[in-house]
Amino acid sequence: MSEYVIETEKGKWEIVCGLEIHCQIISKSKIFSGAPAEFGDEANENVSFVDAAMPGMLPTLNEECVHQAIKTGLGLNAVINKYSVFSRKNYFYADSPQGYQITQFEHPIVGEGKITVDLSDGSSKDIRIERLHIEQDAAKSIHDLNPTKSYIDFNRCGVGLMEIVTKPDFRSPEEVGAFLRKLRSILRYLGTCDGNMDEGSMRCDASISVRPLGSSELRQRAEVKNVNSVKFAMQAIDSEAHRQVEIYESGGTILQQTCRFDPTTGGTKFLRLKEFSDDYRYFPEPDLPPLILSDELINKIRDELVELPDAKKSRFVSQLGLTPYDAAVICENKEVADFFETAAHGRDAKKVANWLMGDFFAMLKKKNLEIAQSPVSAENLGKLVDLITHDVISGKIAKDVFEIMAETSENPEKIVEEKGLKQVTDTSAIEAIIDSVIASNPDNVASYRAGKVNLLGWFVGQVIKQSQGKANPALVNKLLKEKL
Amino acid sequence: MSDLTSLTVAGALSKLKTREISPVDLVQAYAKKLEENQKYNAFVTLVVDDALAKAKDAELKYLNNTNRRLEGIPLGIKDLFCTKGIRTTACSHILDNFVPPYESTVTQNLLDDGALFLGKLNMDEFAMGGSNETSYFGPVVNPWSKDVPLVAGGSSGGSAAAVAAEMCAAATASDTGGSIREPSAFCGVTGIKPTYGRCSRYGIIAFASSLDQAGPICKDVTDCALILNSMAGYDPKDSTSSKRDVPDFSSFIGQDIKGLKVGVPLEYRPDGLNPEIASYWDNAAQILKDCGAEIVNISLPHTKYALPAYYVIAPAEASSNLARYDGVRYGLRVEGNNLDNLYINTRTEGFGTEVKRRILIGTYVLSAGYYDAYYLKAQKVRRLIKNDFDNAFQKCDVILTPTSPVEPFAIGDTKMLENPINMYLNDIFTVSVNLAGLPAMSLPIGLSHNGLPLGMQLIGRAFDEATIFKTAYHLERGANFVRM
């Protein structure tokens, strides 16, 4: 377990934190209407009469959203509730045209589950999931187009959301970061949410309290909203925890409140007190019957589930011999894992992993590309590793070949052929170079022979340099030792 | 010409088919009646010219034998049904400029069968009321009024009065706690609230979603079967609509009821029951007995809790359903200096007293701390009431009760207005049926000593409108009620 303790002159504190994560469901249409659930269109383009809460309009449940929620529940190792109920959460606001949100209250579609997170010290921890329920998203209020008016874009209104609630299991910002990355990874594997926190398709609210280290009490918590990246979530929790410790240590108390994370300062800002809990007057949605799921449907979705990151990771470790760390890095992103599997097929997986995580990732980062846009295909990366393995080129030449591949998307075999980069394994050719190097550096030869054996490296370098990098280093080493 | 307006739908259809009359004749006859009977304030919007134009198309259809099952039948539509391009207000100021860009499923079904719409019918605001006095457009006058103007009942007062005064061949209506049956009884016409889920609620302005159900108000039982045949049916746009097959209700008209068990509930005959109504009830039982039915005493022990439970559940749902009328997207807008004030000003001016009262009650019973005591308790009562009916239907096939404990009263009756509870008590025989989701019909049984119509109610098992139609036909014949 990773230790995270806030230590002051007065004492030691630990944090207790739970998360609520709103995840937009990937679906063709909205959860209760036929309007497209698409983003980036003109404002108020994808709005049906139901979304606009016109008189007499009724919601109808989009089965695709239900399937996505079941899939996600299974991915969270959670109980799927065969009986769930939609409820109305009543509140007046311009982003809520019905005057209520259709959500699930007492009977969510998904019950308790867990996610295992890997931490930097090599340990792992289970974070328990309290529930997952499905609901409709609100419209988007836009306050910065006009000094006196607010605008509303109803495109988002009615898009399906999954709200995932964790137990208060987090004891460090690192755990929160690891959890969010893991959750995002699972959602993306499943294809149920694109997990883009900066675009708001995954939104995180954190409930944070602190307590003296070792205590089991639960103190008043503050809710921090608007954390739209993993980094910000970690920062927000850290700074809110410190703020609370300061208040306690100066004799103050924490009131139930909502704060907003300010990315410019990295701190949390007081938003409002929650003295009285909001009264949303929940009651069962009379326009929708209870949602009854059959075992058949749940099993069908379970059978069609893709291999999830944890399973993939352990397979990469046990079958391909990767280290758990490498496997975890590669499996975080499904596209990366798929790319890796293609590249490593029938090859030394560890070598492929090294190339992938080294030069390949560096190249993508430098070019600011997603893996799907990579100029180097998985097949070509695999071929490059083959060329090294079969001593056709040296590792050093391979780096040059890779650079050409990154520019031209060419097949490495073709590059090596055309540029004449094949490694020289002809003993006589190498011997000739060695002879000339020995002949032109008598001083160093003398020093070497006098016992300065670490000069061997220098000689190897000279020979390879004169061969324009093509001499096989192992062979050079062997022949040099003999000649010297 | 005015004879044409006395034709039932069935009668008109047979004359249309033999080309004895034409749809244009029919519309013109009703147009004349509409003119003459403006004093009843039954219609709030007229589209007679449109109906005339369509009648010409209908005429062609009869000529080339492509006439559909309600071709050319001029209907009145309760202003709760959204009608594309025709102002739809729910008789509320808050919607008095609203023209829907869509058609309710029920009215679409009628249009698809060739029916014509003459206009929109007056009703209690948002269907909240039992006397049609809460309409923004003023009360409907009962066509049976003598010296003093009497109420037509509510909330479908316009529908019942218009059918009684032959201002339309038949009308759509809706029933949340008796809104089809009570005005039918008050105006001496026949109306059926089918089983919850029979008719789609899509496009019907919601009052209380779990109770609202559309149905027809007609000149007789046969017409109710014809019109309901067209209105009913599964609709994927309403998740609470039933997938059960809709039988041809007309086929049950005239079937005998020998051996049918007619239940008479003990609890519907309190000590103070109007003796005239009690005596008509006995007559009705005798009529059915004479037709070979067996009268059985049954008990519905939780009847006395139905009214309080109804006046918790219906307002609770209404408070949420009416939240969408906020002045932002459609309908009345009364500006304010901020969003809250825009809401407050719009809703203060837009809603009438009774609607506000129910929003307040509904908001209260759903509030934290009161939910269990009111809403949850009322739902439990609802279950018990449903169980009562289930038990009763072990012993009988259909239940016979009066529709209303009172005869039509004067518009502005101080007893009703000074205490809303007195008005609510008029629903005592009707609300249980909505809580249990059952079908029920009101048909005229005779006149009071004041010469005012009184109605009888037949309640059936869920989705067994058939037995109601069978029984009602015999009761109708036996009662031999003479329409206005």
Coordinates of C-alpha atoms in Angstrom, one line a residue, chain B residues 140-339:
Chain B
V140 CA -68.7 24.7 -19.9
V141 CA -72.5 25.0 -19.5
N142 CA -74.3 21.8 -19.2
P143 CA -76.8 21.6 -22.1
W144 CA -79.4 20.1 -19.7
S145 CA -79.4 23.4 -17.7
K146 CA -82.7 24.9 -17.1
D147 CA -83.0 28.1 -15.1
V148 CA -79.5 28.3 -13.8
P149 CA -76.4 27.3 -15.8
L150 CA -75.2 24.0 -14.5
V151 CA -71.8 22.5 -14.7
A152 CA -71.1 19.9 -17.4
G153 CA -68.8 17.9 -15.1
G154 CA -65.1 17.7 -15.6
S155 CA -62.5 17.5 -16.6
S156 CA -63.9 16.5 -20.0
G157 CA -66.8 18.9 -19.7
G158 CA -66.5 20.2 -23.2
S159 CA -66.4 16.7 -24.7
A160 CA -69.5 15.6 -22.8
A161 CA -71.5 18.8 -23.4
A162 CA -70.5 18.9 -27.1
V163 CA -71.7 15.3 -27.6
A164 CA -74.9 15.9 -25.6
A165 CA -75.7 19.1 -27.6
E166 CA -74.8 17.3 -30.9
M167 CA -72.0 19.7 -31.7
C168 CA -69.9 16.8 -32.8
A169 CA -70.6 13.1 -33.6
A170 CA -68.3 11.9 -30.8
A171 CA -65.4 13.3 -28.8
T172 CA -62.1 12.2 -27.4
A173 CA -61.6 12.7 -23.7
S174 CA -59.3 11.6 -20.9
D175 CA -59.8 10.2 -17.5
T176 CA -57.4 10.5 -14.6
G177 CA -59.9 10.1 -11.7
G178 CA -63.2 10.2 -13.4
S179 CA -62.8 12.9 -16.1
I180 CA -64.6 10.9 -18.8
R181 CA -67.2 9.2 -16.6
E182 CA -68.4 12.1 -14.4
P183 CA -69.1 14.6 -17.3
S184 CA -70.7 11.8 -19.3
A185 CA -73.1 11.1 -16.4
F186 CA -73.7 14.9 -15.9
C187 CA -74.5 15.4 -19.6
G188 CA -76.5 12.2 -20.3
V189 CA -74.0 10.7 -22.7
T190 CA -71.8 7.6 -22.7
G191 CA -68.1 7.5 -22.1
I192 CA -65.5 4.8 -21.5
K193 CA -62.2 4.9 -19.8
P194 CA -60.4 1.8 -21.1
T195 CA -57.8 -0.1 -19.2
Y196 CA -54.6 1.8 -18.4
G197 CA -52.3 1.1 -21.3
R198 CA -55.0 0.5 -24.0
C199 CA -54.5 3.9 -25.5
S200 CA -51.2 5.6 -26.0
R201 CA -50.5 8.6 -23.9
Y202 CA -48.0 10.0 -26.5
G203 CA -49.0 13.5 -27.3
I204 CA -51.5 13.8 -24.5
I205 CA -50.6 16.6 -22.2
A206 CA -49.7 14.7 -19.0
F207 CA -51.6 15.3 -15.7
A208 CA -50.8 12.1 -13.7
S209 CA -48.9 9.7 -15.8
S210 CA -49.7 6.5 -14.0
L211 CA -53.5 7.3 -14.0
D212 CA -54.2 9.2 -17.2
Q213 CA -56.0 7.3 -19.9
A214 CA -57.7 8.4 -23.1
G215 CA -61.2 7.3 -24.1
P216 CA -64.2 8.4 -26.1
I217 CA -67.4 10.2 -25.1
C218 CA -70.2 9.2 -27.5
K219 CA -73.9 9.3 -28.0
D220 CA -74.2 5.6 -27.1
V221 CA -72.5 2.4 -26.2
T222 CA -72.2 1.2 -29.8
D223 CA -70.4 4.4 -30.8
C224 CA -68.0 4.1 -27.9
A225 CA -67.0 0.7 -29.3
L226 CA -66.4 2.1 -32.7
I227 CA -64.4 5.1 -31.6
L228 CA -62.4 3.2 -29.0
N229 CA -61.5 0.6 -31.7
S230 CA -59.8 3.4 -33.6
M231 CA -58.1 5.1 -30.6
A232 CA -56.7 2.0 -28.9
G233 CA -53.6 0.1 -29.7
Y234 CA -49.9 -0.5 -28.7
D235 CA -47.6 2.4 -29.4
P236 CA -43.8 2.1 -29.1
K237 CA -43.7 5.8 -28.2
D238 CA -45.4 5.1 -24.9
S239 CA -43.6 2.6 -22.8
T240 CA -46.7 2.1 -20.6
S241 CA -49.0 1.2 -23.5
S242 CA -50.0 -2.4 -23.7
K243 CA -49.0 -4.8 -26.4
R244 CA -52.1 -6.8 -25.9
D245 CA -54.3 -7.3 -29.0
V246 CA -57.2 -4.9 -29.2
P247 CA -60.3 -6.9 -29.9
D248 CA -63.1 -5.5 -32.1
F249 CA -65.2 -4.0 -29.3
S250 CA -68.2 -3.7 -31.7
S251 CA -68.4 -7.4 -31.9
F252 CA -69.5 -7.6 -28.3
I253 CA -72.5 -5.3 -28.8
G254 CA -75.6 -7.4 -28.7
Q255 CA -74.0 -10.5 -27.2
D256 CA -76.1 -11.9 -24.4
I257 CA -75.2 -11.7 -20.8
K258 CA -77.0 -14.8 -19.5
G259 CA -75.2 -16.1 -16.4
L260 CA -72.9 -13.1 -16.2
K261 CA -72.2 -12.2 -12.7
V262 CA -72.7 -8.5 -11.9
G263 CA -71.1 -7.4 -8.6
V264 CA -72.6 -4.7 -6.5
P265 CA -70.2 -3.3 -4.0
L266 CA -71.5 -2.8 -0.5
E267 CA -69.1 0.1 0.2
Y268 CA -70.5 2.2 -2.6
R269 CA -73.8 2.5 -0.8
P270 CA -73.0 4.7 2.2
D271 CA -75.8 5.7 4.5
G272 CA -76.2 9.2 3.1
L273 CA -76.3 8.1 -0.6
N274 CA -78.8 10.2 -2.6
P275 CA -81.9 8.0 -2.5
E276 CA -82.8 8.7 -6.1
I277 CA -79.3 7.5 -7.2
A278 CA -79.7 4.5 -5.0
S279 CA -83.0 3.6 -6.6
Y280 CA -81.6 4.0 -10.1
W281 CA -78.8 1.7 -9.1
D282 CA -81.4 -0.9 -8.0
N283 CA -83.2 -0.5 -11.3
A284 CA -80.0 -1.0 -13.3
A285 CA -79.3 -4.2 -11.4
Q286 CA -82.9 -5.3 -12.1
I287 CA -82.5 -4.6 -15.8
L288 CA -79.4 -6.8 -16.0
K289 CA -81.1 -9.5 -13.9
D290 CA -83.9 -9.4 -16.4
C291 CA -81.4 -10.0 -19.2
G292 CA -80.2 -13.2 -17.4
A293 CA -77.4 -11.8 -15.4
E294 CA -76.8 -12.7 -11.8
I295 CA -76.4 -10.0 -9.2
V296 CA -73.8 -10.7 -6.5
N297 CA -72.8 -8.7 -3.5
I298 CA -69.2 -7.9 -3.4
S299 CA -66.9 -6.0 -1.0
L300 CA -64.2 -3.5 -1.9
P301 CA -63.0 -2.9 1.7
H302 CA -60.4 -0.2 1.0
T303 CA -62.7 2.0 -1.0
K304 CA -62.7 4.7 1.7
Y305 CA -58.9 5.2 1.3
A306 CA -59.1 5.6 -2.4
L307 CA -59.9 9.3 -2.5
P308 CA -57.1 10.4 -0.1
A309 CA -54.6 8.1 -1.9
Y310 CA -55.7 9.5 -5.3
Y311 CA -55.3 13.1 -4.0
V312 CA -51.7 12.2 -3.0
I313 CA -50.6 10.3 -6.1
A314 CA -52.2 12.4 -8.8
P315 CA -50.8 15.8 -7.5
A316 CA -47.4 14.2 -6.8
E317 CA -47.1 13.2 -10.4
A318 CA -48.7 16.4 -11.6
S319 CA -46.2 18.6 -9.7
S320 CA -43.4 16.9 -11.6
N321 CA -45.2 16.7 -15.0
L322 CA -46.0 20.4 -14.9
A323 CA -42.4 21.5 -14.1
R324 CA -41.7 21.8 -17.8
Y325 CA -44.0 24.8 -18.2
D326 CA -41.3 27.3 -17.3
G327 CA -41.7 30.0 -19.9
V328 CA -38.4 29.1 -21.6
R329 CA -39.2 27.1 -24.7
Y330 CA -42.9 27.5 -25.5
G331 CA -46.2 28.9 -24.1
L332 CA -46.5 31.9 -21.9
R333 CA -43.4 33.7 -20.8
V334 CA -43.5 36.5 -18.2
E335 CA -40.0 38.0 -18.0
G336 CA -38.1 38.3 -14.8
N337 CA -34.8 39.9 -13.9
N338 CA -33.2 36.5 -13.5
L339 CA -34.0 32.8 -14.3

